[in-house]
Structures are given as structure tokens and as C-alpha cells.
XYZ file of C-alpha atoms in Angstrom:
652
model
C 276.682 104.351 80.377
C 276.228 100.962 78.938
C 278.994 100.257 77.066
C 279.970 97.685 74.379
C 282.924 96.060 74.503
C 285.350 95.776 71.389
C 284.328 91.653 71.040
C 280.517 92.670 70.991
C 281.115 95.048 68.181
C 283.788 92.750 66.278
C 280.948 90.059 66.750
C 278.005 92.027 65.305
C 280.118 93.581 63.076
C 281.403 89.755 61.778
C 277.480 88.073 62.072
C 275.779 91.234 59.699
C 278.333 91.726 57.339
C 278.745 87.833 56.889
C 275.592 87.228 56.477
C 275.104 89.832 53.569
C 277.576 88.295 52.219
C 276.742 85.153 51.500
C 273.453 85.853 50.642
C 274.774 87.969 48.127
C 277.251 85.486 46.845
C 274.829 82.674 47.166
C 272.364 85.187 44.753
C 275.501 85.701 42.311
C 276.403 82.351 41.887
C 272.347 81.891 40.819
C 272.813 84.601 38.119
C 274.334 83.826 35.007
C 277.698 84.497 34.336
C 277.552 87.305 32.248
C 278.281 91.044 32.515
C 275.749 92.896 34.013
C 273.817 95.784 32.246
C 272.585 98.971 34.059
C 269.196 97.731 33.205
C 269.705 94.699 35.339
C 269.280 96.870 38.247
C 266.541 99.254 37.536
C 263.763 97.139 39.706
C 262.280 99.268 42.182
C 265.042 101.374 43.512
C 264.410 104.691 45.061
C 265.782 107.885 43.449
C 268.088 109.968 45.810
C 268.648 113.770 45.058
C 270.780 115.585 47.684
C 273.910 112.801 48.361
C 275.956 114.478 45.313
C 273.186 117.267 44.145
C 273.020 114.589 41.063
C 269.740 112.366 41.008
C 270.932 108.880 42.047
C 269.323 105.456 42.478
C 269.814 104.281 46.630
C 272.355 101.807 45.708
C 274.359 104.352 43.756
C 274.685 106.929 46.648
C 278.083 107.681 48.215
C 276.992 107.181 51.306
C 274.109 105.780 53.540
C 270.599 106.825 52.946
C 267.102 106.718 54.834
C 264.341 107.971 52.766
C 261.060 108.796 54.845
C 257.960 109.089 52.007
C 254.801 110.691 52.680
C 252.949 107.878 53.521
C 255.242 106.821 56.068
C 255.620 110.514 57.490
C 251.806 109.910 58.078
C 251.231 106.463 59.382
C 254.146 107.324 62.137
C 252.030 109.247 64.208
C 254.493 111.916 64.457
C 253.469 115.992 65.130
C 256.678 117.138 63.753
C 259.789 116.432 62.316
C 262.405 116.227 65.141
C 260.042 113.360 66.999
C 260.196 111.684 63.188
C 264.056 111.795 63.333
C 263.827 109.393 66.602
C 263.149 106.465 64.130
C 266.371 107.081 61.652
C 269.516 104.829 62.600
C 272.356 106.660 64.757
C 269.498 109.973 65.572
C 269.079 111.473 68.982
C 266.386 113.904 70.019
C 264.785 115.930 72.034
C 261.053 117.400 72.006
C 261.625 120.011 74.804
C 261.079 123.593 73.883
C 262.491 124.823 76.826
C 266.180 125.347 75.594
C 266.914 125.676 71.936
C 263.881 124.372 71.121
C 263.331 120.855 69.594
C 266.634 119.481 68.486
C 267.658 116.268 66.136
C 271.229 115.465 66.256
C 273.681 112.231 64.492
C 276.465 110.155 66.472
C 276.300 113.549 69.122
C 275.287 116.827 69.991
C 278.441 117.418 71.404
C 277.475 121.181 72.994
C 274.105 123.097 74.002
C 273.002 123.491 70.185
C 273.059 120.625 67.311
C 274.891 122.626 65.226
C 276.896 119.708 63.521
C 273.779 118.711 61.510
C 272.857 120.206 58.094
C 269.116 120.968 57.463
C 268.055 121.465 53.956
C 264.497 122.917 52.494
C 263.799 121.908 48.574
C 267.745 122.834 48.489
C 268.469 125.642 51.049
C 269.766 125.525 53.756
C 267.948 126.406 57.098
C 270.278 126.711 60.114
C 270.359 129.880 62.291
C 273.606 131.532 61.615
C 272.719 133.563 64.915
C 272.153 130.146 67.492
C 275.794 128.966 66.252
C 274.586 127.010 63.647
C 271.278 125.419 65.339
C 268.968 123.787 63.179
C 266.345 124.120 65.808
C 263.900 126.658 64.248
C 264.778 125.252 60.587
C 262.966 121.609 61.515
C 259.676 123.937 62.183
C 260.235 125.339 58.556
C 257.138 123.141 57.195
C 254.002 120.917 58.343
C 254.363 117.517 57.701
C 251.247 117.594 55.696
C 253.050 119.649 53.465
C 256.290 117.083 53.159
C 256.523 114.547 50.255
C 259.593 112.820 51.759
C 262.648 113.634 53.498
C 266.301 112.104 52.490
C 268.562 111.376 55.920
C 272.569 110.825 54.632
C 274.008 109.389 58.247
C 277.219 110.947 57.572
C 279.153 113.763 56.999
C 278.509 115.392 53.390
C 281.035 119.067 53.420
C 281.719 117.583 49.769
C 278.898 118.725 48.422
C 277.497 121.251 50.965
C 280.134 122.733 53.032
C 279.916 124.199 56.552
C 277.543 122.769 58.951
C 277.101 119.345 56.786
C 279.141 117.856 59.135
C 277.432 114.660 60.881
C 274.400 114.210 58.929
C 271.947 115.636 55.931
C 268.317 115.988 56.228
C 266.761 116.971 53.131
C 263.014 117.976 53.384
C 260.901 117.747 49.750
C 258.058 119.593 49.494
C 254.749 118.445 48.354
C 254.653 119.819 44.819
C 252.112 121.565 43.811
C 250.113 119.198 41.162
C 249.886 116.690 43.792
C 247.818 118.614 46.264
C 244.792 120.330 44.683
C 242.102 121.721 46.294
C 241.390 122.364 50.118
C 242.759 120.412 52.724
C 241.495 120.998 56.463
C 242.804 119.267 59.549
C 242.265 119.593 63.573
C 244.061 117.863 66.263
C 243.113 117.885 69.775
C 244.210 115.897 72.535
C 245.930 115.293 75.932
C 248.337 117.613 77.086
C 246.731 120.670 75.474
C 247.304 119.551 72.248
C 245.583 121.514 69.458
C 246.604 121.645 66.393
C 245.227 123.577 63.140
C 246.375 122.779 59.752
C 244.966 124.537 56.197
C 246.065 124.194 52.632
C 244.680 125.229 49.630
C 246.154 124.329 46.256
C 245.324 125.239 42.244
C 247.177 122.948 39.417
C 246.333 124.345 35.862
C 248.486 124.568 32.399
C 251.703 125.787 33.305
C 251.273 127.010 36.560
C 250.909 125.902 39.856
C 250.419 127.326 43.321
C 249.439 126.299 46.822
C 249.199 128.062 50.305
C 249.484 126.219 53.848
C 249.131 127.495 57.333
C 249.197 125.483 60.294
C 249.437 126.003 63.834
C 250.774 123.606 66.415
C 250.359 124.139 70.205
C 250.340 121.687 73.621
C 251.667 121.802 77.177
C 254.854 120.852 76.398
C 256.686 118.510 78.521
C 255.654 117.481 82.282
C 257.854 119.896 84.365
C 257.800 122.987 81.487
C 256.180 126.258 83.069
C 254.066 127.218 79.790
C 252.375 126.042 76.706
C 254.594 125.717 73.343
C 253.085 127.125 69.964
C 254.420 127.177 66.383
C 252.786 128.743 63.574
C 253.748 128.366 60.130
C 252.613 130.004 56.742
C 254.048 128.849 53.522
C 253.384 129.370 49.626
C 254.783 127.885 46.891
C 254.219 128.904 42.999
C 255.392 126.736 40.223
C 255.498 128.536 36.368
C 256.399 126.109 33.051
C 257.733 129.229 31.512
C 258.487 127.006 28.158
C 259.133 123.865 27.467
C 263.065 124.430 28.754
C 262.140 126.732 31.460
C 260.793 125.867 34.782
C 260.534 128.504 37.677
C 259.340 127.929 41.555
C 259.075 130.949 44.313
C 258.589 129.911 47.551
C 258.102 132.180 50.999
C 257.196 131.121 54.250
C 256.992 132.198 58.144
C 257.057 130.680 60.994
C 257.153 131.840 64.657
C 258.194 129.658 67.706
C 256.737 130.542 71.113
C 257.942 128.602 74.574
C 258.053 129.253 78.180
C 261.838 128.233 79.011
C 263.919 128.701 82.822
C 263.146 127.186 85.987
C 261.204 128.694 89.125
C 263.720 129.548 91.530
C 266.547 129.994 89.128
C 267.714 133.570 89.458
C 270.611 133.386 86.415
C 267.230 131.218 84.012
C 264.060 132.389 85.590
C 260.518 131.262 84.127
C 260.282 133.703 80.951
C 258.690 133.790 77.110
C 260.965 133.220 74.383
C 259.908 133.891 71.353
C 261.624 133.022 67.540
C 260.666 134.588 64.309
C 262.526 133.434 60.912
C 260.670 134.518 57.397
C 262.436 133.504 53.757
C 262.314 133.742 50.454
C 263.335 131.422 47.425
C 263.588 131.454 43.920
C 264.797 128.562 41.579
C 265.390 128.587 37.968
C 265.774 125.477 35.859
C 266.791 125.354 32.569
C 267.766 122.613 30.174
C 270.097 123.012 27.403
C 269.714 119.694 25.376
C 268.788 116.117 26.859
C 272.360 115.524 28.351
C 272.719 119.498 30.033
C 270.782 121.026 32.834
C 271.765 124.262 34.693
C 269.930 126.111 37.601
C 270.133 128.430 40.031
C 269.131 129.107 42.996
C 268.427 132.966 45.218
C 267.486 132.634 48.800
C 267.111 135.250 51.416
C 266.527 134.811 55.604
C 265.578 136.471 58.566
C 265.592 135.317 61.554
C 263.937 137.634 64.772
C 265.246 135.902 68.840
C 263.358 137.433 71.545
C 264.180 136.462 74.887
C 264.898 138.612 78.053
C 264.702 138.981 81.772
C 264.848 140.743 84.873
C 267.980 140.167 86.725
C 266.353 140.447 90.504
C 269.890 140.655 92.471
C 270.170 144.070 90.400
C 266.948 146.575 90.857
C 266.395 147.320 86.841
C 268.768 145.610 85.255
C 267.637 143.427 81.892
C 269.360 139.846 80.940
C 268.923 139.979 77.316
C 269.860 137.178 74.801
C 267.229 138.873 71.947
C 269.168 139.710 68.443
C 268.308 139.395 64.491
C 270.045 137.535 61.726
C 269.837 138.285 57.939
C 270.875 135.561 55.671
C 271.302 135.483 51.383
C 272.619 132.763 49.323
C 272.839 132.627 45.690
C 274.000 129.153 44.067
C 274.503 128.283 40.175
C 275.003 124.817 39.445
C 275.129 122.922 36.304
C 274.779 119.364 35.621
C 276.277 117.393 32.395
C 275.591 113.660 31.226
C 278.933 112.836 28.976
C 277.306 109.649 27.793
C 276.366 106.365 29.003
C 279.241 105.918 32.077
C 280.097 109.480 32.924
C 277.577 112.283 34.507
C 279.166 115.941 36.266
C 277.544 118.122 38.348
C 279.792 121.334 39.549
C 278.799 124.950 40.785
C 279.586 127.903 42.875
C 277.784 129.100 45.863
C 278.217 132.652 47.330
C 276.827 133.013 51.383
C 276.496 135.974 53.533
C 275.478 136.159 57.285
C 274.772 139.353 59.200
C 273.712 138.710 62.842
C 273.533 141.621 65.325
C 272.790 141.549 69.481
C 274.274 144.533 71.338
C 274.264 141.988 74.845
C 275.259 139.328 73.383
C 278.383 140.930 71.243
C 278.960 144.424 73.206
C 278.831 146.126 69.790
C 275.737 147.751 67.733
C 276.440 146.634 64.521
C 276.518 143.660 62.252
C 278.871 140.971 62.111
C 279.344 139.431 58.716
C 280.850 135.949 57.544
C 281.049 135.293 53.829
C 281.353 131.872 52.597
C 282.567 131.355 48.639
C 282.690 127.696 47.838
C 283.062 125.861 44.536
C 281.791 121.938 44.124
C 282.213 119.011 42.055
C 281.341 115.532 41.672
C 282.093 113.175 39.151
C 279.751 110.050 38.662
C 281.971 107.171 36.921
C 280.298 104.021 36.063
C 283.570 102.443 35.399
C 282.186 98.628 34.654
C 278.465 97.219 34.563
C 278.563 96.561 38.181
C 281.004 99.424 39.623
C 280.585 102.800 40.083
C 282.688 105.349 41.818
C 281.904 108.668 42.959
C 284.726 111.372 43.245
C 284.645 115.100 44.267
C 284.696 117.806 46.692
C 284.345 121.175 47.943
C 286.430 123.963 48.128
C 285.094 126.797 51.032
C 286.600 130.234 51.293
C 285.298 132.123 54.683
C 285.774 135.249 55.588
C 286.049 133.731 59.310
C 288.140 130.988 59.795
C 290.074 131.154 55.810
C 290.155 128.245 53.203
C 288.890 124.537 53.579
C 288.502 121.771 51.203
C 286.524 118.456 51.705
C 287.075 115.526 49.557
C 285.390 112.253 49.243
C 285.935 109.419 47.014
C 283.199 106.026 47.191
C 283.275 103.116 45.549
C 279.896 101.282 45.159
C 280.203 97.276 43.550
C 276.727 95.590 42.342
C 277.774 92.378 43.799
C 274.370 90.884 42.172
C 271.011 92.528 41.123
C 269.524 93.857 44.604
C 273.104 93.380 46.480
C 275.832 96.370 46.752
C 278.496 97.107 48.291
C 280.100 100.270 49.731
C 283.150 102.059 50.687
C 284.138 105.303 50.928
C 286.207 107.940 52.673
C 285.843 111.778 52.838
C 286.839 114.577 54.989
C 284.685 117.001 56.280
C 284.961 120.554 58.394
C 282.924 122.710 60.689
C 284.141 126.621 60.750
C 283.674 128.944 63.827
C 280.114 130.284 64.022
C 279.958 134.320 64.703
C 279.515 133.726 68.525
C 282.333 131.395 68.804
C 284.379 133.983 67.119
C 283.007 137.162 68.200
C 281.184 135.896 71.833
C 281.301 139.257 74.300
C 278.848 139.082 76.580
C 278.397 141.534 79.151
C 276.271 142.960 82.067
C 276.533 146.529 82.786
C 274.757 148.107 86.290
C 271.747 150.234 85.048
C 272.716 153.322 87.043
C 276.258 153.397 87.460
C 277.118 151.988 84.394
C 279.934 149.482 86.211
C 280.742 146.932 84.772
C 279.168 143.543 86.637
C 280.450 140.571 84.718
C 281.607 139.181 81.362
C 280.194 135.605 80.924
C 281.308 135.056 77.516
C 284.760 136.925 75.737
C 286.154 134.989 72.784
C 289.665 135.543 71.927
C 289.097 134.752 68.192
C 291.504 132.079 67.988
C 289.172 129.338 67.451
C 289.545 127.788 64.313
C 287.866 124.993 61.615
C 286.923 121.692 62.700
C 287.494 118.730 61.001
C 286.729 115.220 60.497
C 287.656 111.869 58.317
C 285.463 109.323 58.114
C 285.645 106.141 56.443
C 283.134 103.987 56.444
C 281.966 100.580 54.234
C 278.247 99.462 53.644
C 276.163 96.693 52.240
C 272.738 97.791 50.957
C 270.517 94.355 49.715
C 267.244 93.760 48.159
C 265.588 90.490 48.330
C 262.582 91.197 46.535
C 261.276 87.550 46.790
C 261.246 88.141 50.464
C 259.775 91.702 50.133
C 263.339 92.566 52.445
C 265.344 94.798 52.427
C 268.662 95.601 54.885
C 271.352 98.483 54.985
C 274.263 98.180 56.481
C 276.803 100.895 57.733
C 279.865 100.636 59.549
C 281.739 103.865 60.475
C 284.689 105.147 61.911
C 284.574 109.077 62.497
C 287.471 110.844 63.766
C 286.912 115.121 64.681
C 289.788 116.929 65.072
C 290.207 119.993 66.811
C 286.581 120.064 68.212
C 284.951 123.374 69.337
C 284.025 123.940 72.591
C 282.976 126.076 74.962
C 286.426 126.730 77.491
C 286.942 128.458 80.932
C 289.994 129.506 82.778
C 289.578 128.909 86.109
C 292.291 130.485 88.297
C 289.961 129.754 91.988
C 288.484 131.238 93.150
C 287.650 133.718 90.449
C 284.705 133.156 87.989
C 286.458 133.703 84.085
C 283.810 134.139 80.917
C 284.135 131.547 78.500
C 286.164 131.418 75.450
C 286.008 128.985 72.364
C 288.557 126.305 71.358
C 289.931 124.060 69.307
C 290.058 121.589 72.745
C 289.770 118.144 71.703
C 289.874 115.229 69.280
C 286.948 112.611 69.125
C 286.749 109.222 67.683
C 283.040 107.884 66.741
C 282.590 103.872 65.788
C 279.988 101.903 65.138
C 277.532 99.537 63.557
C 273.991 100.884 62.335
C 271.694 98.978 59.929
C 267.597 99.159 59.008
C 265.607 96.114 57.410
C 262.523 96.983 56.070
C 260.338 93.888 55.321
C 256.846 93.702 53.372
C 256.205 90.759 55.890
C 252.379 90.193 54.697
C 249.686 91.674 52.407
C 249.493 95.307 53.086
C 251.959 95.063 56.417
C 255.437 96.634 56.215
C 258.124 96.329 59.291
C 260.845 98.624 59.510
C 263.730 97.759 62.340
C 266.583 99.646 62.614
C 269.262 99.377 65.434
C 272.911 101.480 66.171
C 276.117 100.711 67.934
C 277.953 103.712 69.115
C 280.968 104.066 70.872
C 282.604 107.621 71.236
C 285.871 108.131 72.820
C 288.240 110.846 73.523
C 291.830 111.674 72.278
C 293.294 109.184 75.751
C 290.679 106.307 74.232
C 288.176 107.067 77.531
C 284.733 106.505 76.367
C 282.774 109.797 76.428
C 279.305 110.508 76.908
C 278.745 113.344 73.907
C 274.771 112.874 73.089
C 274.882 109.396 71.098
C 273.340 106.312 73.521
C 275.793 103.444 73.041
C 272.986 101.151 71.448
C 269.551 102.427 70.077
C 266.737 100.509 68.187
C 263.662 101.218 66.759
C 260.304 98.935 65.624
C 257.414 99.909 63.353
C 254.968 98.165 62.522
C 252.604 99.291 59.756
C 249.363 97.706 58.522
C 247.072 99.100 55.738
C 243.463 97.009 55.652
C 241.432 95.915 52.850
C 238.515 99.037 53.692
C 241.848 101.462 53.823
C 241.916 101.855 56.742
C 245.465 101.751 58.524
C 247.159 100.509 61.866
C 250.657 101.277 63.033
C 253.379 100.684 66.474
C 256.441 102.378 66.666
C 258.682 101.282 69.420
C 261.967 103.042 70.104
C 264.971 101.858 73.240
C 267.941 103.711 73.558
C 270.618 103.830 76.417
C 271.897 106.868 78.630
C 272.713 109.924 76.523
C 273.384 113.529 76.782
C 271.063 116.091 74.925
C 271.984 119.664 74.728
C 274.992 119.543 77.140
C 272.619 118.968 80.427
C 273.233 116.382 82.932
C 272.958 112.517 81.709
C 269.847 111.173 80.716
C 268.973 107.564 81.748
C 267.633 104.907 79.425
C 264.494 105.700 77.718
C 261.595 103.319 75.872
C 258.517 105.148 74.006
C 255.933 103.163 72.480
C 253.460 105.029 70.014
C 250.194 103.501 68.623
C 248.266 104.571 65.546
C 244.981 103.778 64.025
C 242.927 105.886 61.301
C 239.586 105.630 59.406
C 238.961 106.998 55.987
C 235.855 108.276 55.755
C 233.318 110.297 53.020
C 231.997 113.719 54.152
C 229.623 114.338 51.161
C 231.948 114.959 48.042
C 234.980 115.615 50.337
C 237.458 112.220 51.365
C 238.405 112.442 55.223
C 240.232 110.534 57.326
C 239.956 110.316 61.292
C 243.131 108.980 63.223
C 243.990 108.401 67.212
C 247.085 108.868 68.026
C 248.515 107.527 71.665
C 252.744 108.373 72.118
C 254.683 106.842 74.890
C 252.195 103.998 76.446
C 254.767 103.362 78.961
C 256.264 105.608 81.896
C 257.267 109.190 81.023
C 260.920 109.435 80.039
C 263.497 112.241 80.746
C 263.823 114.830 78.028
C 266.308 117.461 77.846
C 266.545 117.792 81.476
C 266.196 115.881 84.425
C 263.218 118.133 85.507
C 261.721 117.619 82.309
C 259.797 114.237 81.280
C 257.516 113.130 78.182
C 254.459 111.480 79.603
C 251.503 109.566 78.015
C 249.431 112.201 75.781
C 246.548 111.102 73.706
C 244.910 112.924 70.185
C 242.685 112.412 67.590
C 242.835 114.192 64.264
C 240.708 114.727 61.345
C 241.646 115.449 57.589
C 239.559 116.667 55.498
C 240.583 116.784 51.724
C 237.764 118.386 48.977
């Protein structure tokens, strides 16, 4: 690994921050000297709506937010959301279906799954409660078609969501229903067996609203894989204006994940199908009381199918099976209060309950439950013109691993219109999944019964993980220059990190328990500049500076590359039509707990037509991704190579 040494990072650190800095004292001492009114800042700044479950302007936020619109979703060339994540400051990940499928992780993945990530849906959340947390099959919840934007907090955020929200939010909007109506058509085919099938249909009349989407998204998957990948997805979504107080939105969905996954030659991970199948259902109620008093609430329910076995050839008939189910509900009430012109509330209860069941994989037949009770607040305080702190937390009660609570308290300072500055601190926690708990894993012979081997036998001793971070930020707007920059500096410290353990008295083999093993320190630099450099161009340019180290200060290599940028370069022409390059570097890293990765480069090229079939609008794009050498993915055997596609929209 590349490393950066501590007068590198004092010396970036120094350069960015001073540089703000004075441009934002330079821009305050060309302001008047008067107090500043919340109106002074309401120029262009994007709306937030997951940081502190209260809507929020970007420089309001307690913490650091990228916000990926529709457009931009498009013009990225992107197939799916975990390649998207690649351009988002701090991100790692992987497009390999031939573990735990396609994974997106922040500062780490730490262990096999990226279960240290929280992955929201229109407000619920979509991690496997069976894959120990994995958010792997919740980034194939929707299309991107069917996205309107998705909100990235890089940082922890247990304060307002609890478990799992532990390094990193990604919050994925859904197109709403009045802005899609009619039928949309779209085909993709390409290099690498790509061939991809997208449908939506949508109906916007008085008071109701409804649209239907099913897509289907299938290639060769990387260079090295043994067998095609497919995903196909179904969603729906109603919207009812039950009166003019009462809004109500159901939403269901499916979507089934098929891979090949092993290696020829590998008797313990042979060349198999795996196949995952997760279905849900949603239902949100809005109502609001007066102009200053909203209160909702929210039902969910998940379940989630794993299919994946194999022969075991040293043993005549016996069956290596890692196939189980998963049934999640949620019900959250939440209630949000404007006290006037400096002081808004937002606090609620949540109740949680997860049921997953594998006779291999826990040596017992029936469920094991984990309820999670937690109770949230957050106080928005505009204490001056120009300063406004956010203060709150989360209490979490599970039935696992007992009681947690997660505070955070951030300060944000309008330094000048378009220039703020940020500082906060919060505490965060991760509790045992059901495996790490419960793990028994064991292989039986098929006549005699005997007992062969346990591989995995937790003691149940493993307990919450936690972490502190404090970090400070600079978010600027120079709208004169069409510029903008956001800064982040961090310093995250996990204590009592979970992780996989073996005793190994040599020479016998021991299954593997799970501990609280280790403490990790994370620092580092990340900003993005986004620049409206010409008429109809934009440049976005984001670069991160990680350094993670272990409890005797020895640098570790734990998923994040030490320093990672990315490029894009959009262009939009006078006829509509539209031109991007996305260009991404990162150094060595370690995805998924496999062996280390070396430096990758990708660079991605865009260009699409619009076009007029009859009354319908179209639009006909090629797509080229990684115009360089392939790149290792996942695993050394694995590589992303050159793969060429053109798609067409069609939108009547």
C-alpha cells in the first residue's frame, strides 16, 4: 500500500482548509456588516431529507452530503447503483457477483460482507438481516430509471437510524409518480452479453397516482466468472391524496438475483448457481395537523429467499448448503414540530423484528429472532442568523446484544452567504448480526450420520460495536464562478470491532467464532468541487485521503485505498444532445476480505442522441466503461475489462 505520510496529510489538510478560508473571509469582509437573515441564504441550495429525518438545506446538514439527481444518475453511464457509488468521495466497490454480490462500502469493508453501510428505500431500510447485515441485494432494490436522486451522508448516522448506519447513509428517492406518466421502454445491448430490458408505465390523475416498472439486467459478468449474472426487478408504487391533510403511498416490489459464483477446481467453492429472492411491502401515512405539525408513519414488511448449495465430492452424497429465508417487519411513527422561526423537532419510535432460519447454517430448524425498540430525537436550533446547531440521538433496545445510545451534536456557522462551516461529533454502534451470535455450522456424513466438521460455532459473547467520530467541514458556494467545494476532515475511531476469530491450537483445524477483537482508527481528508465551467458543461472532481490503522498505530489494509479520485465531465449541447467522461484512480485496497487488490484506473465515456419516434421522445446513448486495461475486481482471478452498449429510451 501507498501510504501518506502524516506531513502530506497536515499539508493538504493546511492548503484546502486555508484556502476556504480566506475566500470565505475575503467574501465576508465584501458583505455588509449587518446580521444576516435566513433569507440571505436561500439561493439555490439543495434540500436534504434523511441527515436528521427533518428536511434540511445542504449547508444545514449535520454532516457531509453528496446528492446524485436524476440527471446525473443518467449522464454517468452507470447500469446500477453500486458502479454509481464509485464516484462518491471515501466509496469502494465492487461489481463482481460472484461472492455477495455487488457491494458499495465507506472508509472499509472491514470483513466478507459491507455490512457497516446503511441502505435506505423512500425511508426503509434494505439490508439482509440473514447475510449479517449485507446491503448487497438491497442496492438491486430499484432501476435507475426509476431513481429521482439518491442522498450519500459519508459518515456514521446511528443518531437517527440505529444499527447498521454505521459508516455511511445511502438514501434512494423514488421517481414519484406525477413525474413519470405514460410508457417508458428501454433496451440495452452490448459487449459482454449485456442485455438489458427496462418497462414502466405510469397514470397521474386527481388524487391518485400509480406507476409499475420491471426491468431486467443481465451480462457475462466479470472476465474470469464461470456464468452469466441476471437481476430482475418488479416494482409498483400508488400514491392516494386522501384529503387535503392526508396523503397515503403503497409500494411493493421483487427482485431476484441470479450468479454463477466458486472456482473450477475448488472442492470447498466449486462452480455453482446462487440464486437471491427478497419481495416487500410498504405503506406510509402522512398527515398534517396545522402548518407547523406533521406526523407519519410508516409499516414495512420483507422477505428475503438465499439459494445456494453443492455437492461436497470428497463425501459420495453429501450437500454443502448455505440456502435459508429471512422475514423482516418494521413499523415507525414519527412526528415532526416547527416551534417557530429558530426551533424545529422531529422525534419517534421505531419497533424491528428479524426472523432468519437455515438448518446448515444454524444446526437448528427454527427461527431466530432479534427485536430492535429504538426511540429518536433531533432538535434543529437556529441559535443566531448565521449559526445553527443540531442536537440529538438514538436510544436502541435489542433483544441481542441489550441497550445502546448514539448521540451527536453539530454545529454549522454561515461564515458568509454561500460559505459554512462545520463541526460535529457523534457516536455510533453496530450490534451482533444473528450469525455472529448464533453461527453453528455443521457437516454431518449422509449415511452414518458422524459428525465431519464444524466450520463456524459462535460462543455468543460477541457484543456491540462502536465508534466516535469527530469530524469538521467547510461547504462553499461561489455562484459567480458557478463552483462549488465540500470539504470533510474525519477522524473515526471503532471500538471493539467484530470479526471473524479462530483458535488455532496446530495442528488442529477450530470453526470460527465472533469477537469483539480489535480497535480501528480511520483519518482523512475527502472533498468534491463541482464547477459549471462553461455553457451547458458541469465538472465534478472529488478526491479522498485515507489512512486506517490498528490499535499498535500499524497502518492496515481494511478495504479503503489510501488516496482515491474521481473526474466527470458532463456536456449538454445546444440540439440536447449530451456528452460525458468519468475517470476514477484509486490505490491498493481490499474488497470483501480477499487477497489485496492492486491499483486500479477506469475510464467511462458517454454520448446520447434525443430523437422523435412519431409522437413518442427517444433518446439513443453509447456507452463504453473502462477504455483502459481490465482491472482486478473482487478477486485476483476476477478482472473488469472493456465492454461496450448502446441503449434506447423510448418515452410516449
Amino acid at each position: 500500500m501507498v501510504q501518506m505520510g502524516k506531513r502530506r496529510m497536515v499539508v493538504a489538510v493546511l492548503v484546502a482548509l486555508g484556502a476556504l478560508g480566506a475566500l470565505g473571509a475575503a467574501a465576508a469582509h465584501a458583505q455588509p456588516a449587518v446580521a444576516l437573515s435566513e433569507q440571505d441564504f436561500l439561493a439555490e441550495v439543495p434540500m436534504v431529507l434523511s441527515v436528521a429525518r427533518l428536511p434540511q438545506r445542504l449547508d444545514e446538514t449535520p454532516g457531509a452530503v453528496t446528492i446524485l439527481d436524476r440527471d446525473w444518475i443518467r449522464q454517468s453511464g452507470a447500469r446500477d447503483l453500486a458502479d454509481l457509488l464509485r464516484l462518491v468521495p471515501g466509496f469502494q466497490t465492487s461489481n463482481s457477483f460472484a461472492g455477495d454480490m455487488q457491494q458499495a462500502s465507506y472508509h472499509g469493508a472491514y470483513g466478507e460482507f459491507s455490512n457497516r453501510l446503511q441502505v435506505l428505500v423512500d425511508g426503509r431500510s434494505v439490508y439482509s438481516s440473514y447475510l449479517l447485515g449485507s446491503t448487497g441485494l438491497g442496492l438491486q432494490t430499484l432501476g435507475l430509471d426509476d431513481i429521482e436522486r439518491v442522498e450519500v451522508l459519508r459518515g456514521s448516522n446511528s443518531a437517527a437510524y440505529g444499527a447498521r448506519a454505521f459508516l455511511g447513509v445511502v438514501n434512494i428517492v423514488s421517481r414519484d409518480t406525477k413525474d413519470t406518466p405514460g410508457l417508458a421502454i428501454g433496451v440495452t445491448s452490448g459487449q459482454n452479453g449485456v442485455r438489458d430490458l427496462a418497462a414502466r408505465w405510469a397514470y397521474a390523475g386527481a388524487g391518485l397516482g400509480l406507476r409499475m416498472s420491471a426491468d431486467q439486467r443481465v451480462d457475462d459478468g466479470l472476465v474470469g466468472a464461470e456464468g452469466p449474472t441476471r437481476v430482475r426487478r418488479f416494482n409498483t408504487r400508488v400514491d392516494f391524496r386522501l384529503s387535503e391533510r392526508d396523503e397515503l403511498e403503497l409500494r411493493a416490489g421483487v427482485v431476484e438475483a441470479s450468479a454463477t459464483r466458486g472456482f473450477v477446481g475448488r472442492v470447498g467453492n466449486p462452480v455453482r448457481q446462487r440464486t437471491d429472492h427478497a419481495r416487500h411491502l410498504q405503506v406510509d401515512w402522512r398527515r398534517t395537523l396545522d402548518a407547523d405539525q406533521v406526523v407519519s408513519a410508516q409499516f414495512s414488511l420483507s422477505h428475503e429467499r438465499y439459494t445456494d448449495h453443492f455437492r461436497y465430492t470428497p463425501v459420495p452424497g453429501l450437500i454443502v448448503d448455505f440456502g435459508g429465508r429471512a422475514t423482516d417487519h418494521n413499523v415507525l411513527l414519527q412526528h415532526t414540530v416547527r416551534h417557530g422561526a429558530a426551533l424545529r423537532t422531529v422525534w419517534g419510535a421505531e419497533f424491528r423484528s428479524e426472523q432468519v432460519r437455515s438448518q446448515p447454517v444454524y444446526n437448528r430448524s427454527d427461527a431466530i429472532r432479534t427485536d430492535f425498540t429504538r426511540l429518536f430525537g433531533n432538535a434543529e436550533w437556529r441559535a443566531a442568523p448565521n449559526w445553527v446547531v443540531n442536537a440529538g440521538g438514538l436510544f436502541e433496545h435489542s433483544s441481542l446484544s441489550g441497550d445502546t445510545l448514539a448521540p451527536r451534536l453539530a454545529l454549522n456557522w454561515h461564515v458568509a452567504p454561500g460559505q459554512t462551516a462545520r463541526a460535529g461529533v457523534s457516536r455510533a454502534f453496530r450490534p451482533p448480526s444473528a450469525y455472529e451470535k448464533h453461527a453453528d455450522t455443521r457437516y454431518f456424513h449422509p449415511l452414518t450420520n458422524a459428525l465431519l466438521e464444524v466450520t463456524a460455532l459462535a460462543s455468543g459473547q460477541v457484543g456491540p460495536e462502536s465508534l466516535l467520530t469527530r469530524e469538521l467541514g467547510y461547504l462553499a458556494d461561489w455562484q459567480s464562478l458557478g463552483l462549488k467545494a465540500d470539504v470533510r476532515l474525519f477522524h473515526e475511531k471503532v471500538s471493539d470491532a467484530i470479526g471473524a476469530y479462530r483458535k488455532l491450537p496446530a495442528p488442529a483445524r477450530r470453526p470460527y467464532d465472533y469477537v469483539n477483537q480489535d480497535r480501528f482508527r480511520i483519518r482523512g481528508l475527502e472533498y468534491q468541487l463541482n464547477w459549471r465551467a462553461w455553457r451547458g458543461g458541469e465538472v465534478t472532481f472529488n478526491q479522498s485521503f485515507t489512512r486506517i490503522s490498528d490499535s499498535f498505530n500499524n497502518d492496515t489494509l481494511h478495504g479503503a485505498a489510501d488516496n482515491a479520485l474521481s473526474l466527470v465531465l458532463m456536456h449538454q449541447f445546444s440540439n440536447r444532445a449530451q456528452a460525458s467522461v468519468s475517470y476514477n484512480k484509486s490505490g491498493p485496497a481490499v474488497l470483501q476480505g480477499a487477497a489485496v487488490l492492486a491499483s486500479k484506473e477506469r475510464l467511462d465515456l458517454r454520448v446520447a442522441i434525443p430523437m422523435t419516434l412519431g409522437p413518442a421522445k427517444a433518446e439513443l446513448a453509447l456507452v463504453v466503461q473502462n477504455l483502459g486495461p481490465a482491472y482486478l475486481d473482487y478477486d485476483p482471478l476476477y478482472s473488469f475489462a472493456r465492454r461496450a452498449f448502446v441503449t434506447l429510451r423510448v418515452q410516449h
